[in-house]
Structures are given as C-alpha cells and as structure tokens.
Coordinates of C-alpha atoms and ligand atoms in Angstrom, one line a residue:
M1 CA 18.2 12.3 10.3
V2 CA 17.7 11.7 6.6
R3 CA 17.7 14.0 3.7
P4 CA 14.5 13.8 1.5
G5 CA 16.4 12.7 -1.6
V6 CA 17.7 9.4 -0.1
I7 CA 16.3 6.4 -2.0
H8 CA 14.3 4.1 0.3
A9 CA 16.3 0.9 -0.5
D10 CA 19.6 2.8 0.1
L11 CA 18.5 3.9 3.5
N12 CA 17.7 0.3 4.5
N13 CA 21.1 -0.9 3.1
E14 CA 22.8 1.7 5.3
L15 CA 20.8 0.6 8.3
A16 CA 21.4 -3.1 7.8
P17 CA 24.9 -3.3 9.5
Y18 CA 23.3 -1.8 12.6
N19 CA 20.6 -4.5 12.6
L20 CA 18.0 -1.7 12.1
F21 CA 15.5 -1.1 9.4
F22 CA 12.9 1.5 8.3
P23 CA 9.8 -0.7 8.0
P24 CA 7.5 1.0 5.5
D25 CA 8.2 -0.9 2.2
P26 CA 6.6 0.4 -1.0
G27 CA 6.9 -1.6 -4.2
S28 CA 8.8 1.4 -5.6
S29 CA 11.6 1.0 -2.9
L30 CA 14.4 1.0 -5.5
M31 CA 13.4 4.3 -7.0
C32 CA 11.3 6.3 -4.5
T33 CA 12.8 8.8 -2.1
V34 CA 12.2 9.1 1.6
G35 CA 11.0 12.6 1.0
G36 CA 8.4 11.3 -1.4
M37 CA 7.4 8.6 1.0
V38 CA 6.9 11.2 3.8
A39 CA 5.0 13.5 1.4
N40 CA 2.8 10.6 0.4
N41 CA 2.6 8.8 3.7
A42 CA 3.7 5.7 1.8
S43 CA 3.5 2.1 3.1
G44 CA 3.3 -1.2 1.4
L45 CA 3.3 -5.0 2.0
R46 CA 4.1 -4.8 5.7
A47 CA 1.8 -2.0 6.8
V48 CA -0.4 -4.7 8.5
K49 CA 2.1 -4.9 11.3
Y50 CA 4.4 -1.9 10.9
G51 CA 2.0 0.7 9.8
T52 CA 2.7 3.6 7.4
T53 CA 5.5 6.1 7.1
E54 CA 3.8 8.6 9.5
Q55 CA 4.5 6.3 12.4
Y56 CA 8.2 6.6 11.9
V57 CA 8.5 10.4 11.4
L58 CA 9.6 12.1 14.6
G59 CA 10.2 15.5 13.2
L60 CA 10.8 17.5 10.0
E61 CA 12.5 20.5 8.7
V62 CA 10.1 22.2 6.2
V63 CA 10.6 25.3 4.0
T64 CA 7.2 27.0 3.9
P65 CA 5.9 28.8 0.8
Q66 CA 6.2 32.0 2.8
G67 CA 10.0 31.5 3.1
D68 CA 10.1 30.3 6.7
I69 CA 12.1 27.3 7.8
I70 CA 10.1 25.4 10.5
I71 CA 11.2 22.5 12.6
T72 CA 8.3 20.2 13.6
G73 CA 8.5 17.8 16.5
G74 CA 10.6 20.1 18.7
M75 CA 13.4 22.5 17.7
K76 CA 16.2 20.5 19.5
S77 CA 14.3 17.4 20.4
R78 CA 15.8 14.0 19.7
A79 CA 13.1 12.4 21.9
I80 CA 11.2 9.4 20.6
K81 CA 8.1 10.4 22.5
N82 CA 6.9 14.0 22.3
V83 CA 3.4 15.3 22.7
S84 CA 4.2 19.0 23.0
G85 CA 2.4 21.5 20.7
L86 CA 0.1 20.8 17.8
N87 CA 1.3 17.9 15.8
L88 CA 2.6 19.6 12.6
T89 CA 4.7 16.6 11.8
K90 CA 1.5 14.6 11.2
L91 CA 0.0 17.4 9.2
M92 CA 3.0 17.5 6.9
V93 CA 3.2 13.7 6.4
G94 CA 0.9 12.9 3.5
S95 CA 0.5 16.5 2.5
E96 CA 1.8 15.7 -1.0
G97 CA 3.9 18.9 -1.2
V98 CA 0.9 21.3 -1.0
L99 CA 2.1 22.9 2.3
G100 CA 5.9 23.2 2.0
V101 CA 9.1 21.5 0.9
I102 CA 10.5 18.9 3.3
T103 CA 14.3 19.3 3.6
K104 CA 15.2 17.1 6.6
I105 CA 13.5 14.1 8.2
R106 CA 14.1 12.7 11.7
L107 CA 13.1 9.1 11.4
R108 CA 12.6 6.3 13.9
C109 CA 14.0 2.9 13.0
F110 CA 13.2 -0.6 14.3
P111 CA 15.4 -3.6 15.2
K112 CA 15.5 -6.1 12.3
P113 CA 13.5 -9.2 13.0
R114 CA 15.6 -12.4 13.3
A115 CA 13.4 -14.8 11.5
R116 CA 10.7 -15.0 8.8
G117 CA 8.2 -17.5 7.6
I118 CA 5.8 -17.5 4.6
A119 CA 2.4 -19.3 4.3
M120 CA 0.5 -19.7 1.1
A121 CA -3.2 -20.6 1.2
V122 CA -5.2 -21.5 -1.9
F123 CA -9.0 -20.9 -1.9
D124 CA -11.8 -22.1 -4.2
R125 CA -14.2 -19.4 -2.9
L126 CA -13.3 -15.7 -2.9
D127 CA -15.2 -15.0 0.4
D128 CA -13.0 -17.5 2.2
A129 CA -9.9 -15.4 1.7
P130 CA -11.0 -12.3 3.8
A131 CA -12.7 -14.6 6.3
T132 CA -9.4 -16.4 6.9
V133 CA -7.6 -13.1 7.4
L134 CA -10.1 -12.2 10.1
D135 CA -9.8 -15.7 11.6
V136 CA -6.0 -15.2 11.9
Y137 CA -6.4 -11.9 13.6
Q138 CA -9.0 -13.3 16.0
A139 CA -6.6 -16.1 16.8
G140 CA -4.2 -13.4 18.1
I141 CA -1.7 -13.3 15.3
L142 CA -0.5 -10.2 13.5
P143 CA 1.5 -11.2 10.4
S144 CA 3.9 -8.7 8.9
G145 CA 2.1 -9.0 5.6
I146 CA -1.0 -10.6 4.2
E147 CA -1.4 -10.4 0.4
I148 CA -4.1 -11.5 -2.0
L149 CA -4.1 -12.5 -5.6
D150 CA -7.5 -13.1 -7.0
G151 CA -8.2 -15.2 -10.1
S152 CA -7.3 -12.4 -12.5
A153 CA -3.9 -11.9 -10.9
I154 CA -3.2 -15.6 -10.7
K155 CA -3.9 -15.9 -14.4
A156 CA -1.8 -12.8 -15.2
V157 CA 1.2 -14.2 -13.2
N158 CA 1.0 -17.7 -14.8
E159 CA 0.9 -16.1 -18.3
F160 CA 3.8 -13.8 -17.5
K161 CA 6.0 -16.3 -15.8
P162 CA 4.8 -19.8 -16.6
H163 CA 7.5 -21.4 -14.4
I164 CA 5.8 -20.0 -11.2
K165 CA 2.8 -22.3 -11.7
L166 CA 0.5 -20.7 -9.2
P167 CA -2.4 -23.0 -8.4
D168 CA -5.6 -22.2 -10.4
A169 CA -8.0 -20.8 -7.8
E170 CA -10.4 -18.0 -6.9
A171 CA -7.9 -16.5 -4.5
I172 CA -4.4 -17.1 -3.1
L173 CA -3.4 -15.6 0.3
L174 CA 0.3 -15.1 1.2
F175 CA 1.1 -14.5 4.9
E176 CA 4.5 -13.3 6.0
V177 CA 5.4 -13.6 9.6
D178 CA 8.5 -12.1 11.2
G179 CA 10.0 -12.0 14.7
N180 CA 12.1 -14.4 16.8
P181 CA 12.4 -18.0 15.6
P182 CA 10.1 -19.6 18.2
S183 CA 7.4 -17.0 17.8
V184 CA 7.6 -17.3 14.0
E185 CA 7.1 -21.1 14.2
F186 CA 4.2 -20.6 16.7
E187 CA 2.5 -18.1 14.5
G188 CA 3.0 -20.2 11.4
D189 CA 1.3 -23.1 13.2
V190 CA -1.7 -20.9 14.0
I191 CA -1.9 -19.6 10.5
K192 CA -1.8 -23.2 9.1
E193 CA -4.6 -24.2 11.4
M194 CA -6.8 -21.1 10.6
A195 CA -6.2 -21.2 6.9
G196 CA -6.7 -25.0 6.9
K197 CA -10.3 -24.5 7.9
R198 CA -11.2 -23.0 4.5
A199 CA -8.3 -23.4 2.1
R200 CA -7.9 -26.1 -0.5
L201 CA -4.2 -26.1 0.1
V202 CA -1.9 -24.5 2.7
E203 CA 1.9 -24.5 2.7
W204 CA 4.2 -23.0 5.3
S205 CA 7.9 -22.6 5.0
T206 CA 10.8 -20.9 6.8
D207 CA 13.4 -22.2 4.3
P208 CA 14.7 -19.1 2.4
K209 CA 14.7 -20.8 -1.0
R210 CA 11.1 -22.0 -0.7
M211 CA 10.0 -18.7 0.8
A212 CA 11.3 -16.9 -2.2
Q213 CA 9.5 -19.3 -4.5
L214 CA 6.2 -18.9 -2.6
W215 CA 6.5 -15.1 -2.7
E216 CA 7.7 -14.9 -6.4
G217 CA 4.1 -14.8 -7.8
R218 CA 3.3 -11.8 -5.6
S219 CA 6.6 -10.0 -6.4
V220 CA 5.9 -10.1 -10.2
T221 CA 2.1 -9.4 -10.0
A222 CA 2.4 -5.6 -10.8
A223 CA 4.6 -6.4 -13.9
A224 CA 2.3 -9.2 -14.9
A225 CA -0.7 -7.0 -14.8
S226 CA 0.7 -4.7 -17.5
R227 CA 1.2 -7.7 -19.8
V228 CA -2.2 -9.3 -19.9
R229 CA -2.5 -7.9 -23.4
P230 CA 0.3 -7.2 -25.9
D231 CA -0.8 -3.6 -26.5
G232 CA -1.8 -3.0 -22.9
S233 CA -0.6 -0.6 -20.2
R234 CA -1.7 -0.7 -16.6
I235 CA -3.4 2.5 -15.6
F236 CA -2.6 4.2 -12.3
A237 CA -6.1 5.3 -11.5
G238 CA -8.8 3.4 -9.7
E239 CA -5.9 1.1 -8.6
D240 CA -5.5 1.8 -4.9
I241 CA -8.8 1.5 -3.1
S242 CA -9.0 0.5 0.5
V243 CA -12.1 -0.9 2.2
P244 CA -12.9 -2.8 5.5
I245 CA -11.5 -6.3 5.2
S246 CA -15.0 -7.7 5.6
R247 CA -15.9 -6.0 2.3
V248 CA -12.9 -7.0 0.2
A249 CA -14.7 -9.9 -1.5
D250 CA -17.7 -7.7 -2.3
V251 CA -15.5 -5.0 -3.7
L252 CA -13.5 -7.4 -5.9
R253 CA -16.7 -8.9 -7.3
A254 CA -18.1 -5.5 -8.0
V255 CA -14.9 -4.4 -9.7
R256 CA -15.0 -7.5 -11.9
A257 CA -18.5 -6.7 -12.9
L258 CA -17.5 -3.1 -13.8
G259 CA -14.6 -4.4 -15.9
Q260 CA -17.1 -6.6 -17.8
K261 CA -19.5 -3.7 -18.2
Y262 CA -16.8 -1.5 -19.8
G263 CA -15.0 -4.4 -21.6
I264 CA -11.8 -3.6 -19.7
Q265 CA -9.5 -6.2 -18.0
V266 CA -8.8 -5.4 -14.4
V267 CA -6.2 -7.3 -12.4
N268 CA -6.8 -7.5 -8.7
Y269 CA -4.2 -8.1 -6.0
G270 CA -2.9 -6.3 -2.9
H271 CA -2.6 -5.8 0.8
I272 CA -5.7 -7.6 2.0
G273 CA -4.4 -7.5 5.6
D274 CA -5.4 -3.8 5.7
G275 CA -8.1 -4.0 3.0
N276 CA -6.0 -2.1 0.5
V277 CA -6.5 -3.7 -2.9
H278 CA -4.9 -2.8 -6.2
T279 CA -7.5 -3.1 -8.9
A280 CA -5.4 -2.4 -12.0
P281 CA -7.3 -1.6 -15.2
V282 CA -5.3 -2.5 -18.3
I283 CA -6.0 -0.6 -21.6
N284 CA -4.3 0.5 -24.8
P285 CA -3.5 4.1 -23.9
E286 CA -3.2 5.0 -27.6
D287 CA -6.9 4.2 -28.2
P288 CA -9.1 7.3 -27.3
A289 CA -12.2 5.1 -27.0
E290 CA -10.5 2.9 -24.4
V291 CA -9.2 6.0 -22.6
E292 CA -12.8 7.4 -22.5
K293 CA -14.2 4.1 -21.2
V294 CA -11.5 3.6 -18.5
L295 CA -12.1 7.1 -17.1
Q296 CA -15.7 6.0 -16.5
L297 CA -14.6 2.7 -15.1
V298 CA -12.2 4.4 -12.7
D299 CA -14.8 6.9 -11.6
E300 CA -17.1 4.0 -10.7
I301 CA -14.4 2.1 -8.8
H302 CA -13.6 5.2 -6.7
L303 CA -17.3 5.8 -5.9
L304 CA -17.7 2.2 -5.1
A305 CA -14.8 2.3 -2.6
I306 CA -16.4 5.3 -0.8
E307 CA -19.8 3.6 -0.9
M308 CA -18.3 0.5 0.7
E309 CA -17.0 2.6 3.7
G310 CA -13.5 2.8 2.3
T311 CA -11.4 5.4 0.5
T312 CA -10.2 6.1 -3.1
T313 CA -6.5 5.6 -2.0
G314 CA -4.9 3.5 0.7
E315 CA -1.3 4.4 -0.1
H316 CA -0.5 5.7 -3.5
G317 CA -1.9 9.2 -2.8
V318 CA -4.4 11.6 -4.2
G319 CA -2.5 13.8 -6.6
A320 CA -4.6 15.2 -9.4
V321 CA -6.5 12.0 -10.3
R322 CA -8.4 11.6 -7.0
R323 CA -8.6 15.2 -5.9
R324 CA -12.2 15.6 -7.1
Y325 CA -13.4 13.0 -4.5
A326 CA -12.1 15.1 -1.5
P327 CA -15.4 16.8 -0.7
L328 CA -17.3 13.5 -0.9
E329 CA -14.7 11.7 1.2
H330 CA -14.2 14.4 3.8
G331 CA -17.4 16.6 3.9
I332 CA -17.0 19.7 6.0
A333 CA -13.5 18.6 7.1
H334 CA -12.4 19.3 3.5
E335 CA -13.2 23.0 4.0
Y336 CA -10.8 22.9 7.0
M337 CA -8.2 21.3 4.8
L338 CA -8.5 24.2 2.4
K339 CA -8.3 26.7 5.2
T340 CA -5.1 25.0 6.5
K341 CA -3.6 25.2 3.0
Q342 CA -4.5 28.9 2.9
V343 CA -2.6 29.5 6.2
F344 CA 0.6 27.8 4.8
D345 CA 0.3 28.8 1.2
P346 CA -1.8 32.0 0.8
K347 CA -0.7 32.4 -2.8
G348 CA -1.5 28.8 -3.7
I349 CA 1.9 28.2 -5.3
M350 CA 2.6 24.7 -3.8
N351 CA 1.5 21.8 -6.0
P352 CA -1.7 23.6 -7.2
G353 CA -4.5 21.3 -8.2
K354 CA -3.3 18.4 -6.1
L355 CA -4.6 16.5 -3.0
I356 CA -7.4 18.9 -1.7
Ligands
LIG401 C1 5.8 0.7 -9.4 C2 5.3 1.5 -8.2 C3 5.0 0.8 -7.1 C4 4.5 1.6 -6.0 N1 4.3 0.9 -4.8 C5 3.8 1.6 -3.8 C6 3.6 0.9 -2.5 O1 3.7 -0.3 -2.4 N2 3.2 1.7 -1.5 C7 3.0 3.0 -1.6 O2 2.7 3.6 -0.6 N3 3.3 3.7 -2.7 C8 3.7 3.0 -3.8 N4 3.9 3.7 -5.0 C9 3.7 5.1 -5.0 C10 5.0 6.0 -4.8 O3 6.1 5.4 -5.3 C11 5.3 6.1 -3.3 O4 4.2 6.7 -2.6 C12 6.6 6.9 -3.1 O5 6.7 7.0 -1.7 C13 6.7 8.3 -3.7 O6 8.0 8.7 -3.6 P1 8.8 9.4 -4.8 O7 10.2 9.7 -4.4 O8 8.6 8.7 -6.1 O9 7.9 10.7 -4.8 P2 7.4 11.6 -6.1 O10 6.5 10.8 -6.9 O11 8.5 12.3 -6.7 O12 6.5 12.7 -5.3 C14 5.3 12.3 -4.6 C15 4.7 13.5 -4.1 O13 5.4 13.9 -3.0 C16 5.8 15.3 -3.1 N5 7.2 15.4 -2.6 C17 8.3 14.7 -3.0 N6 9.4 15.1 -2.3 C18 8.9 16.1 -1.4 C19 9.6 16.9 -0.5 N7 10.9 16.8 -0.2 N8 8.8 17.9 0.2 C20 7.5 18.0 -0.1 N9 6.9 17.2 -1.0 C21 7.6 16.3 -1.7 C22 5.8 15.6 -4.6 O14 5.5 16.9 -4.9 C23 4.6 14.7 -5.0 O15 3.4 15.4 -4.8 C24 4.4 3.0 -6.1 C25 4.7 3.6 -7.3 C26 5.2 2.9 -8.3 C27 5.5 3.6 -9.6

C-alpha cells in the first residue's frame, strides 16, 4: 500500500532491500509522485517489457467529488488476481484527476532482475532502426527497453556533452536486456545477430562501467534537446506521439519536414520499442512569433500521429494541451467518457478543461 505523495525513486529505494521493484520508470522518477503516475498511467524506458503503471495497480482508495470514499479492487482484497465487479481501478488509472482524488494505492511489485546487458546499434539508414526492432521481436526476444536517437538527437547530445562522442549516424538504437545471467547473454547474442544484419556498428556489454557509457547519451538526451540553441527551451507539446513501430521512420521524416516548414528545430528520440517517440520542438518562448509558429507545428504533429494510426500521447498525458483531439481520437467513445465524468463529477469541479 502506497500513499500518493510518495516519490517514485523513493519507493524503489525502499523496495530494493527486499529485492523487489516497481517497474514503470518515468524520466521524472526523482520528482514525480506515485499518485501522479497512477493519475497519468505513466511509464517510460522499460514499458516494452514491463508495461505501464496500470498493470501494477491492484486497487485504490479514491475520494470522489461527491464526498464518497470508494475502494476499488475489492474492499478487503489483498488478492493479486481479481475479476469481480466492473474494473473501476482501470477507469481511475490515467484519469488525470478528473474523476476523484486518489488517496491510497495498492501496488504490485516485481522481483528485481539479477543481470542486465546493453547493446548499441548504429544505422546509416533511418528505416533500418524500426526494421531491426521488429527483427528482434520476431526472433523471440523482448528487451526491457529499446530506445532510439535520430540524427537530430545524436547531434544535440554531442554538442551538449562532447565527451560522449556518439557516432554520427541517421539513428542509434539502444537495447536493454534484463533477467538471469544466462538468459541475458543469450538475448544479447540474438540482438547482436539481428542488429548486425542492418547496422554499421553493434556493441554489446554486460560490464557495468561500459553499460553506463553506452547509455549515457540516452540519459542526457532530454537535457541536450533544450540546449540546441542558447535562447531555446524545449516545448512540452507535440512531444509524446505514439505510432505503430512500422511507421516510426515515416513519422520521424514527416516531423523533420514539418520542422523545416516552420523553421523550428525538433529533436527526436524515445521509446521506439513501443512506438512512443519524443519529438521535442525547441523555441525561444519569449518570442511571440515563434510561439505562434510552434502552436501550428504542434497541431500538425498531433494530427500526423492520429493519421498514422497512433495517438497524440503515449505516456505524458493529455492535460489541457491535447484535450481538443479527444473527439477525433475517440469518436463516439468520447461521449461515453463525458457521461462517465458526469456520473462521478456532476458539478464539473475536478480538473475542469483537462483530459476529455
Ligand atoms: C522531465 C520529465 C520527464 C518525464 N518523463 C516521463 C516518462 O518517461 N514517462 C512518463 O510517463 N511521463 C513522464 N513525464 C510526465 C510526468 O512526470 C509523469 O507522468 C508523472 O507520473 C506525473 O507525476 P507528478 O507527481 O509529477 O504528477 P503531477 O504533474 O503533479 O500531476 C499529473 C496529473 O495527475 C493528477 N494527480 C496527481 N496526483 C493525483 C492524485 N493523488 N489523485 C488524482 N489525481 C492526481 C494531477 O491533477 C494532474 O492532472 C515526465 C515529465 C517531466 C517533467
């Protein structure tokens, strides 16, 4: 049982002595709360294998806007499996505070894997990166994370931290594998073989120091994106689209073209293993003309994601910025969402103007 104000990283530090962990791992781990993660259905680098927060929430205590305290997932249940009743837990997870205030969270934790390995693969053709991801899956391997940095992100990282010296390329993939030592080695061998079919360079390591070096470029990408120009700030809009893996290369090319159309730098990276790419526009927020242009760019990125059989947000949530796309994304189901909101919150006092 966890209170919603617990910081994600603190929870995992508490669980570590028991060899347990709570797998969803947002980049905001050091500052985000478990309540915020549940309300946003947050995930992160390892959603490929471990999924999103919703898979770990067994039950909730929620204070409704009408003043009731409801327990989802069974009043007294401590069961891991439970299919009784309508699943109000799932309804609450990702509801972004529009249905009630979460006051307690019953979470499922997993045993910590004993070993890790990291592979880096460097590609001269963008299309080869998603194709390799699909090859790895088809070879029966499910890495714990698969990340992409395209040319824009590689350049941003090398300018921000020159000592990292990422190879100049159209795309870099980073695979993380976890599990027991023999299975990690086996999976690493398969990834090397699959990536080797298309990549210019593949490196695999289970040495902690080398793994940290291989991963360093990815770990600083978000910070690097904000520094591609001295007066620039990264905009958190149009930054979280998610599309089928087979369309990632197309969507990245289209976003590059849109960036050129509006004269705005966009840095592309993210969780290619589940098709969730962060396309981060960078502007001077003090310049009204740039703000006007970026709003148009962001709108085109969101519409592009929907057009490419994806969504405007894979993990960061809807909030106020993406709410306007709800009817387009959900059709008549959106009307049922509004009716559900009405049942919980007839006076519309919970987070008005957000999510739906
Ligand atoms: C640098 C950075 C990196 C990020 N990386 C990731 C990432 O990798 N993956 C990812 O999924 N997200 C990411 N995010 C988005 C965000 O941090 C996460 O979704 C996080 O889980 C939100 O938690 P929070 O405590 O910051 O929530 P807040 O931002 O405070 O709240 C988020 C929403 O949840 C609602 N809420 C919060 N607590 C409750 C509660 N107790 N009951 C009901 N509603 C509540 C709020 O009203 C709000 O609508 C990132 C954000 C930043 C700034």
